[in-house]
């Protein structure tokens, strides 16, 4: 009979193994710049706006060059060019599309039912280390967290997010997707955008069915050519 | 397999939810509010001394009500404060057993309407001068000061404080809280015994050390005038080696023995004077 601690440890490894097929790397042609989460089997990928925009302001020449060189590396090793469908600077979200289908997605969870104290896991590629896991508990949820500007909803996390976790999935103990890892506040505290906010972003940017190929959000004002 | 993980996760969220009924928001400073927890159902609330900065203390209850509260007493040396509300409140259950190094613990705060939680383990149990402290690796999220450290059963182990030890979080144990709170309720302050001596640890002569079974004692460098020590005819150069049979090899030991309950009572100091061990009776005063 395994001890409870052994069972706990095995269960964490099992859940991690299940979801890692849906975690992608995002590169700018030179190296890994963050993680992404496969949101739809037809090639829709969600990451953070700051991952794809880099340090350059969105729309300037450097940003444009960087966007052109953006690629996604799937867990099976395929490297595919990326089309940026939509950005939401306020929630730091980006919707990307790659030419692929039958991609594995993470079962969606209910991020409105997240409770303080519940156990959660975050995946990403901190410092370029593939599919690294960090685990901990939910500190709190909502739009009134002490460290954050009020008005935007977050999940505050007591775990060790690092650069490179950005854009990766936050999952519950059933391996269900409840958020997108986004921000760090000190070594032990991180923030994720709850998945219901991601859904709202995708719905407003891409339409009701969230299909990547439909109604791409304009990225700049129309130009006369 | 994942059942274990889900059970653990649900257990964690459940103990947080259960404990939240006894956890309040303490609005005692201009910036971010802090946390307190209900010590007894007659309205006594424990919080951190350092979060009480401004006039007009208010407490946010779990049901959303915000009520007036009064300060019963505060003890900066342990960072504990006791406040009282006349509103109906529910006390948090307290652990009957002491935590052990390695136990899972949660820090709970209520700086806003909802409770928040961080998870960690017990790193060390304080001893000596840190007697009564529980050192943990829980993250003290903003506004968590004054909140409870709870165990896996959802029972309070003590009060979380911040800025007590660098790089680690510390909680004041229930036993220490009980001792300080009783004194604060009864006297409005924590009483500390007083002898009126300046003392420093010194190595005892070998013959004496062998005789009394300790290496060091406390040599008196000064005697304050009008003090209990002067009244007891203690002199500079005397070396205190024990108080009521408790050895005093360091100053922390002596300070730890001069507790509030000894104020006004006669204690026996064993001293070394002129190479001889002798006993001197002293009536302990109260430190002002």
Coordinates of C-alpha atoms in Angstrom, one line a residue:
Chain A
X1 CA 0.0 0.0 0.0
X2 CA 1.4 3.3 -1.1
X3 CA 1.4 6.1 1.4
X4 CA -0.9 9.1 0.8
X5 CA 2.2 11.1 0.0
X6 CA 3.3 8.6 -2.7
X7 CA -0.2 8.6 -4.2
X8 CA -0.3 12.4 -4.2
X9 CA 3.1 12.5 -6.0
X10 CA 2.0 9.9 -8.6
X11 CA -1.3 11.7 -9.2
X12 CA 0.5 14.9 -9.9
X13 CA 2.8 13.2 -12.4
X14 CA -0.2 11.6 -14.1
X15 CA -2.2 14.8 -14.5
X16 CA 0.9 16.6 -15.8
X17 CA 1.5 13.9 -18.4
X18 CA -2.0 14.2 -19.7
X19 CA -2.0 17.9 -20.3
X20 CA 1.6 18.5 -21.6
X21 CA 0.5 17.5 -25.2
X22 CA -1.5 20.7 -25.3
X23 CA 1.4 23.0 -24.3
X24 CA 3.4 24.6 -27.1
X25 CA 6.5 26.7 -27.2
X26 CA 6.5 30.0 -28.9
X27 CA 9.8 31.1 -30.6
X28 CA 10.8 34.3 -32.4
X29 CA 13.3 32.4 -34.6
X30 CA 16.1 32.8 -32.1
X31 CA 14.8 30.9 -29.1
X32 CA 11.9 30.2 -26.9
X33 CA 10.0 33.3 -25.8
X34 CA 7.2 31.8 -23.9
X35 CA 4.5 29.1 -23.8
X36 CA 1.1 28.8 -25.4
X37 CA -2.0 26.7 -24.7
X38 CA -3.8 24.8 -27.5
X39 CA -7.4 26.1 -27.2
X40 CA -9.0 24.5 -30.2
X41 CA -8.1 21.4 -32.1
X42 CA -8.1 23.3 -35.4
X43 CA -5.0 25.3 -34.5
X44 CA -6.2 28.1 -32.2
X45 CA -3.6 28.8 -29.6
X46 CA -3.8 31.2 -26.6
X47 CA -0.8 33.0 -25.1
X48 CA 0.0 36.3 -23.5
X49 CA 0.1 39.5 -25.5
X50 CA 3.5 40.3 -24.0
X51 CA 4.9 37.0 -25.3
X52 CA 4.2 37.8 -28.9
X53 CA 4.6 41.6 -28.7
X54 CA 8.0 41.3 -27.0
X55 CA 9.4 44.6 -25.8
X56 CA 8.5 46.4 -29.0
X57 CA 5.3 48.4 -29.0
X58 CA 2.6 46.7 -31.0
X59 CA 2.7 47.9 -34.6
X60 CA 6.1 49.4 -34.9
X61 CA 8.7 48.1 -37.3
X62 CA 10.6 45.9 -34.9
X63 CA 7.3 44.4 -33.6
X64 CA 6.3 43.7 -37.2
X65 CA 9.5 41.9 -37.9
X66 CA 9.2 39.9 -34.7
X67 CA 5.6 38.9 -35.5
X68 CA 6.7 37.7 -38.9
X69 CA 9.3 35.4 -37.4
X70 CA 6.9 34.0 -34.8
X71 CA 6.6 30.2 -34.8
X72 CA 5.0 27.6 -32.6
X73 CA 6.7 24.4 -31.7
X74 CA 4.2 21.7 -31.0
X75 CA 4.8 18.9 -28.5
X76 CA 5.4 16.5 -31.4
X77 CA 8.2 18.7 -32.6
X78 CA 6.5 20.3 -35.6
X79 CA 7.5 24.0 -36.0
X80 CA 4.7 26.0 -37.6
X81 CA 4.5 29.7 -38.6
X82 CA 2.0 31.8 -36.6
X83 CA -0.7 34.2 -37.5
X84 CA -1.7 36.6 -34.8
X85 CA -5.5 36.8 -34.8
X86 CA -6.2 39.1 -31.9
X87 CA -4.6 40.9 -29.0
X88 CA -6.1 42.2 -25.7
X89 CA -3.5 44.4 -24.0
X90 CA -5.7 44.9 -20.9
X91 CA -5.8 41.2 -20.1
X92 CA -2.5 40.5 -21.7
X93 CA -4.0 37.9 -24.0
X94 CA -3.2 36.9 -27.6
X95 CA -5.0 34.5 -29.9
X96 CA -2.8 32.8 -32.5
X97 CA -3.5 30.5 -35.3
X98 CA -1.4 27.7 -36.9
X99 CA -2.1 25.5 -39.9
X100 CA -2.9 22.2 -38.2
X101 CA -5.8 20.1 -37.1
X102 CA -6.6 17.4 -34.6
X103 CA -4.5 19.0 -32.0
X104 CA -5.1 17.8 -28.4
X105 CA -6.9 20.3 -26.2
X106 CA -7.2 20.4 -22.4
X107 CA -10.6 19.7 -21.1
X108 CA -12.1 23.1 -20.0
X109 CA -12.7 23.7 -16.3
X110 CA -15.0 26.2 -14.6
X111 CA -12.8 29.1 -13.6
X112 CA -15.7 30.9 -11.9
X113 CA -15.8 28.1 -9.3
X114 CA -12.2 28.4 -8.2
X115 CA -11.8 28.4 -4.4
X116 CA -9.0 29.9 -2.2
X117 CA -6.8 27.0 -1.0
X118 CA -7.5 24.7 -3.8
X119 CA -4.5 22.8 -5.3
X120 CA -3.5 23.9 -8.9
X121 CA -0.6 23.2 -11.3
X122 CA 1.0 25.5 -13.9
X123 CA 3.0 24.4 -17.0
X124 CA 5.3 26.3 -19.2
X125 CA 8.9 26.6 -20.2
X126 CA 10.7 28.6 -17.5
X127 CA 14.1 29.7 -18.8
X128 CA 13.4 27.5 -21.8
X129 CA 13.1 24.3 -19.8
X130 CA 10.4 22.3 -21.7
X131 CA 7.1 21.6 -19.9
X132 CA 8.2 22.5 -16.4
X133 CA 5.6 22.1 -13.7
X134 CA 5.0 24.2 -10.6
X135 CA 2.3 23.5 -8.2
X136 CA 0.7 25.3 -5.3
X137 CA -2.6 26.7 -4.1
X138 CA -5.0 29.4 -5.2
X139 CA -4.5 32.5 -2.9
X140 CA -7.6 34.3 -4.1
X141 CA -9.7 35.2 -7.1
X142 CA -11.6 38.2 -8.4
X143 CA -11.1 41.8 -9.3
X144 CA -10.2 43.1 -5.8
X145 CA -6.7 41.7 -5.1
X146 CA -4.3 43.9 -3.1
X147 CA -1.5 43.9 -5.5
X148 CA -3.5 44.5 -8.7
X149 CA -5.3 47.4 -10.2
X150 CA -9.0 46.9 -9.5
X151 CA -11.4 46.1 -12.3
X152 CA -9.7 43.1 -13.9
X153 CA -10.3 39.5 -12.8
X154 CA -7.3 37.4 -11.8
X155 CA -6.4 34.2 -10.1
X156 CA -3.7 34.9 -7.5
X157 CA -1.4 31.9 -7.1
X158 CA 0.9 30.7 -4.4
X159 CA 3.4 28.9 -6.7
X160 CA 6.6 29.6 -8.4
X161 CA 5.9 31.0 -11.8
X162 CA 9.0 32.1 -13.8
X163 CA 9.6 33.8 -17.1
X164 CA 8.7 31.3 -19.7
X165 CA 5.6 30.1 -17.9
X166 CA 3.7 32.9 -19.5
X167 CA 1.0 31.7 -21.8
X168 CA 1.0 28.2 -20.4
X169 CA -2.0 26.5 -18.9
X170 CA -3.2 26.6 -15.2
X171 CA -4.9 23.4 -14.4
X172 CA -6.9 22.0 -11.6
X173 CA -6.5 18.5 -10.0
X174 CA -8.7 16.9 -12.7
X175 CA -6.4 18.3 -15.3
X176 CA -9.0 20.8 -16.5
X177 CA -8.0 24.2 -17.8
X178 CA -8.9 27.1 -15.5
X179 CA -6.5 29.8 -16.6
X180 CA -3.5 31.2 -18.5
X181 CA -0.3 31.9 -16.5
X182 CA 0.5 35.6 -17.0
X183 CA 2.3 37.5 -14.4
X184 CA 4.7 37.2 -11.5
X185 CA 4.7 39.2 -8.2
X186 CA 7.7 38.1 -6.3
X187 CA 9.2 34.6 -6.2
X188 CA 6.3 32.9 -4.6
X189 CA 3.3 34.6 -6.1
X190 CA 1.9 34.5 -9.6
X191 CA -1.2 35.6 -11.5
X192 CA -3.3 33.8 -14.1
X193 CA -6.1 35.1 -16.3
X194 CA -9.1 32.9 -15.5
X195 CA -10.3 30.9 -18.5
X196 CA -13.7 32.4 -18.5
X197 CA -12.0 35.8 -19.2
X198 CA -10.0 34.1 -22.0
X199 CA -13.3 32.7 -23.5
X200 CA -14.8 36.2 -23.3
X201 CA -11.8 37.6 -25.2
X202 CA -12.0 34.9 -27.8
X203 CA -15.7 35.4 -28.2
X204 CA -15.4 39.2 -28.7
X205 CA -12.4 38.9 -31.0
X206 CA -13.3 35.9 -33.1
X207 CA -17.0 35.4 -32.8
X208 CA -19.4 33.1 -31.0
X209 CA -17.9 29.8 -31.9
X210 CA -14.3 30.8 -31.3
X211 CA -13.2 29.3 -34.6
X212 CA -9.8 30.6 -35.5
X213 CA -10.6 31.0 -39.2
X214 CA -13.5 33.2 -38.7
X215 CA -13.7 37.0 -38.4
X216 CA -10.1 37.8 -37.7
X217 CA -9.8 40.8 -35.5
X218 CA -8.2 43.8 -37.3
X219 CA -4.7 44.5 -36.0
X220 CA -4.4 48.0 -37.4
X221 CA -6.5 50.6 -39.1
X222 CA -7.4 50.0 -42.7
X223 CA -4.9 51.5 -45.1
X224 CA -5.3 52.8 -48.6
X225 CA -3.0 50.9 -51.0
Chain B
X1 CA -5.0 8.2 -8.9
X2 CA -6.3 11.7 -9.6
X3 CA -8.8 11.1 -6.8
X4 CA -6.1 11.6 -4.2
X5 CA -5.2 14.9 -5.8
X6 CA -8.8 16.0 -6.0
X7 CA -9.4 15.0 -2.4
X8 CA -6.4 16.9 -1.2
X9 CA -7.5 20.0 -3.2
X10 CA -11.1 19.8 -1.9
X11 CA -9.8 19.3 1.7
X12 CA -7.6 22.4 1.4
X13 CA -10.4 24.6 0.0
X14 CA -12.8 23.1 2.6
X15 CA -10.6 23.9 5.6
X16 CA -10.2 27.4 4.3
X17 CA -13.9 27.9 3.9
X18 CA -14.6 26.4 7.4
X19 CA -12.0 28.6 9.1
X20 CA -13.2 31.7 7.3
X21 CA -16.2 31.9 9.7
X22 CA -13.9 33.0 12.4
X23 CA -11.6 35.3 10.4
X24 CA -12.2 39.0 10.1
X25 CA -10.8 42.0 8.3
X26 CA -9.1 44.6 10.6
X27 CA -9.3 48.2 9.4
X28 CA -6.8 49.8 11.6
X29 CA -4.5 51.6 9.2
X30 CA -4.9 53.9 6.2
X31 CA -3.4 51.6 3.6
X32 CA -4.4 48.0 3.0
X33 CA -6.5 46.4 5.7
X34 CA -5.2 43.4 7.6
X35 CA -6.6 40.3 9.2
X36 CA -7.7 39.1 12.7
X37 CA -9.4 36.0 14.1
X38 CA -12.0 35.5 16.7
X39 CA -10.4 34.1 19.8
X40 CA -13.6 33.7 21.9
X41 CA -17.3 34.0 21.1
X42 CA -17.7 36.9 23.6
X43 CA -16.1 39.1 21.0
X44 CA -12.3 39.0 21.6
X45 CA -10.4 39.2 18.4
X46 CA -6.6 38.6 18.0
X47 CA -4.7 40.6 15.5
X48 CA -1.2 42.0 14.9
X49 CA -0.1 45.0 16.9
X50 CA 1.7 46.6 14.0
X51 CA -1.5 46.8 11.8
X52 CA -3.2 49.1 14.3
X53 CA -2.1 52.6 13.3
X54 CA -5.0 54.9 13.1
X55 CA -8.0 56.0 15.2
X56 CA -11.5 54.5 14.6
X57 CA -10.8 50.8 14.5
X58 CA -13.4 48.8 12.5
X59 CA -13.7 45.1 11.8
X60 CA -15.2 43.5 8.7
X61 CA -17.1 40.3 9.7
X62 CA -17.5 37.2 7.6
X63 CA -21.2 38.0 6.9
X64 CA -20.1 41.3 5.3
X65 CA -21.1 43.6 8.2
X66 CA -18.5 46.2 9.2
X67 CA -18.6 47.0 12.9
X68 CA -16.8 49.3 15.4
X69 CA -14.2 47.7 17.7
X70 CA -12.1 48.8 20.6
X71 CA -8.5 48.0 21.5
X72 CA -8.3 45.9 24.7
X73 CA -4.6 45.9 24.8
X74 CA -1.5 45.6 22.7
X75 CA 2.0 44.1 23.2
X76 CA 4.6 45.2 20.6
X77 CA 7.1 42.7 21.9
X78 CA 5.1 39.8 20.6
X79 CA 3.3 41.9 17.9
X80 CA 0.0 40.8 19.4
X81 CA -3.1 43.0 20.0
X82 CA -6.5 42.1 21.4
X83 CA -9.5 44.0 20.2
X84 CA -13.2 43.6 21.2
X85 CA -16.4 43.8 19.3
X86 CA -20.0 43.6 20.7
X87 CA -21.2 42.1 17.4
X88 CA -22.1 38.4 17.4
X89 CA -19.0 36.4 16.2
X90 CA -17.9 32.8 15.9
X91 CA -14.6 31.7 17.4
X92 CA -12.1 29.8 15.2
X93 CA -11.4 26.3 16.5
X94 CA -8.0 26.0 18.1
X95 CA -5.6 23.1 17.8
X96 CA -5.3 20.9 20.9
X97 CA -1.9 19.5 19.8
X98 CA 1.3 21.2 18.9
X99 CA 2.4 21.3 15.3
X100 CA 5.5 19.3 14.2
X101 CA 8.2 20.2 11.7
X102 CA 6.9 19.0 8.3
X103 CA 3.2 19.5 8.9
X104 CA 1.2 21.2 6.2
X105 CA -0.2 24.5 7.2
X106 CA -2.2 27.3 5.6
X107 CA -2.0 31.1 6.3
X108 CA -5.4 32.8 5.9
X109 CA -6.0 36.4 5.3
X110 CA -9.1 38.6 4.8
X111 CA -7.7 42.0 3.6
X112 CA -10.8 42.3 1.4
X113 CA -14.3 40.8 1.5
X114 CA -13.2 37.2 0.8
X115 CA -10.6 35.1 2.5
X116 CA -7.3 34.2 0.8
X117 CA -4.9 31.4 1.5
X118 CA -1.3 30.4 1.0
X119 CA 0.2 26.9 1.8
X120 CA 3.4 25.8 3.3
X121 CA 5.1 23.6 5.9
X122 CA 6.2 24.0 9.4
X123 CA 9.9 24.7 9.2
X124 CA 10.9 25.0 12.8
X125 CA 9.4 25.3 16.3
X126 CA 11.0 28.2 18.2
X127 CA 13.0 27.7 21.3
X128 CA 14.9 30.0 23.7
X129 CA 14.0 33.6 23.0
X130 CA 11.8 32.4 20.1
X131 CA 9.9 30.2 22.4
X132 CA 6.2 30.3 21.4
X133 CA 7.0 31.0 17.7
X134 CA 6.2 28.6 14.8
X135 CA 8.5 29.2 11.8
X136 CA 6.9 28.3 8.4
X137 CA 7.5 28.9 4.7
X138 CA 4.0 30.2 4.0
X139 CA 3.9 33.3 1.9
X140 CA 2.6 36.3 3.8
X141 CA 0.4 37.8 1.1
X142 CA -0.3 41.6 1.6
X143 CA -2.9 42.0 4.4
X144 CA -2.2 38.6 5.9
X145 CA -0.7 40.0 9.2
X146 CA -2.8 39.1 12.2
X147 CA -4.5 36.2 10.5
X148 CA -4.4 32.6 11.7
X149 CA -2.0 29.9 10.8
X150 CA -4.2 26.8 10.5
X151 CA -3.5 23.1 10.3
X152 CA -4.9 20.4 8.0
X153 CA -7.9 20.1 10.3
X154 CA -8.7 23.8 9.9
X155 CA -7.8 24.6 13.5
X156 CA -5.8 27.7 14.4
X157 CA -2.2 27.0 15.5
X158 CA -1.3 30.7 16.1
X159 CA -1.2 34.2 14.6
X160 CA 0.8 35.0 11.5
X161 CA 3.0 38.0 11.7
X162 CA 5.4 39.5 9.2
X163 CA 8.7 41.2 9.6
X164 CA 9.6 39.1 12.7
X165 CA 12.3 37.0 11.0
X166 CA 13.9 37.8 7.7
X167 CA 13.3 35.3 4.9
X168 CA 10.8 33.2 6.9
X169 CA 7.3 33.6 8.2
X170 CA 6.6 33.2 11.9
X171 CA 3.4 32.6 13.8
X172 CA 2.9 33.2 17.5
X173 CA 1.6 30.0 19.1
X174 CA -1.8 29.7 20.8
X175 CA -0.1 29.1 24.1
X176 CA 1.8 32.4 23.8
X177 CA -1.4 34.2 22.6
X178 CA -3.4 32.8 25.5
X179 CA -0.7 34.1 28.0
X180 CA -0.5 37.5 26.4
X181 CA -4.2 37.9 25.8
X182 CA -5.0 37.0 29.4
X183 CA -2.6 39.7 30.6
X184 CA -4.0 42.2 28.1
X185 CA -7.6 41.6 29.1
X186 CA -6.8 41.7 32.9
X187 CA -4.3 44.5 33.0
X188 CA -4.5 46.2 29.6
X189 CA -0.8 45.4 29.2
X190 CA 1.7 42.6 29.4
X191 CA 3.5 42.7 32.7
X192 CA 7.2 41.9 32.8
X193 CA 9.1 41.2 35.9
X194 CA 11.9 43.6 36.9
X195 CA 15.0 43.2 39.1
X196 CA 16.9 46.4 38.4
X197 CA 20.3 44.9 37.5
X198 CA 22.7 45.3 34.6
X199 CA 24.0 41.8 33.9
X200 CA 26.4 40.1 31.5
X201 CA 27.1 36.4 30.9
X202 CA 30.5 35.3 32.3
X203 CA 32.4 32.0 32.5
X204 CA 32.2 30.5 35.9
X205 CA 35.4 29.4 37.8
X206 CA 36.0 25.7 37.1
X207 CA 35.4 24.6 40.7
X208 CA 32.1 26.5 40.8
X209 CA 31.1 25.3 37.4
X210 CA 31.6 21.7 38.5
X211 CA 29.7 22.3 41.7
X212 CA 26.6 23.8 40.1
X213 CA 26.7 22.0 36.8
X214 CA 26.7 24.9 34.5
X215 CA 29.5 26.7 32.6
X216 CA 28.2 30.3 32.6
X217 CA 26.3 32.7 34.9
X218 CA 25.2 36.4 34.8
X219 CA 27.6 38.8 36.5
X220 CA 26.0 42.0 37.8
X221 CA 27.6 45.1 36.3
X222 CA 25.2 47.6 37.9
X223 CA 22.4 47.9 40.4
X224 CA 19.7 50.5 39.9
X225 CA 18.9 52.6 42.9
X226 CA 15.5 51.9 44.5
X227 CA 15.3 48.6 42.6
X228 CA 14.3 45.2 44.0
X229 CA 17.9 44.1 43.5
X230 CA 19.1 47.0 45.8
X231 CA 16.5 46.1 48.4
X232 CA 17.7 42.5 48.4
X233 CA 21.3 43.7 48.9
X234 CA 22.6 42.4 45.6
X235 CA 26.0 43.9 44.7
X236 CA 28.1 44.5 41.6
X237 CA 30.2 41.5 40.9
X238 CA 27.6 39.0 42.1
X239 CA 27.0 36.2 39.5
X240 CA 23.4 34.9 39.2
X241 CA 23.4 31.2 38.3
X242 CA 19.7 30.4 38.8
X243 CA 16.2 31.7 39.7
X244 CA 13.9 29.4 41.7
X245 CA 16.1 26.5 40.6
X246 CA 16.0 27.4 36.9
X247 CA 19.5 27.8 35.5
X248 CA 20.3 31.3 34.0
X249 CA 23.4 30.7 31.8
X250 CA 22.3 33.5 29.5
X251 CA 20.4 36.8 29.7
X252 CA 17.6 35.3 27.6
X253 CA 17.1 32.7 30.3
X254 CA 16.7 35.3 33.0
X255 CA 14.4 37.5 30.9
X256 CA 12.3 34.4 30.1
X257 CA 11.9 33.7 33.9
X258 CA 10.9 37.3 34.8
X259 CA 7.3 36.7 33.6
X260 CA 4.3 38.8 34.6
X261 CA 3.0 36.2 37.1
X262 CA 6.2 36.6 39.1
X263 CA 5.6 40.3 39.6
X264 CA 5.2 40.9 43.4
X265 CA 6.3 37.5 44.4
X266 CA 9.5 36.5 46.3
X267 CA 12.0 34.4 44.2
X268 CA 15.2 32.8 45.2
X269 CA 18.3 33.8 43.3
X270 CA 21.3 31.5 43.6
X271 CA 24.4 33.6 43.3
X272 CA 28.2 33.3 43.4
X273 CA 29.7 35.9 45.7
X274 CA 33.4 35.9 46.8
X275 CA 33.8 32.4 45.4
X276 CA 30.9 31.0 47.5
X277 CA 27.5 29.9 46.3
X278 CA 24.6 31.4 48.3
X279 CA 20.9 32.1 48.0
X280 CA 19.3 35.5 48.1
X281 CA 15.6 36.2 48.3
X282 CA 14.3 39.0 46.0
X283 CA 10.8 40.4 45.5
X284 CA 10.3 40.8 41.7
X285 CA 9.1 44.3 40.7
X286 CA 7.2 45.3 37.5
X287 CA 9.0 46.7 34.5
X288 CA 7.6 50.1 33.6

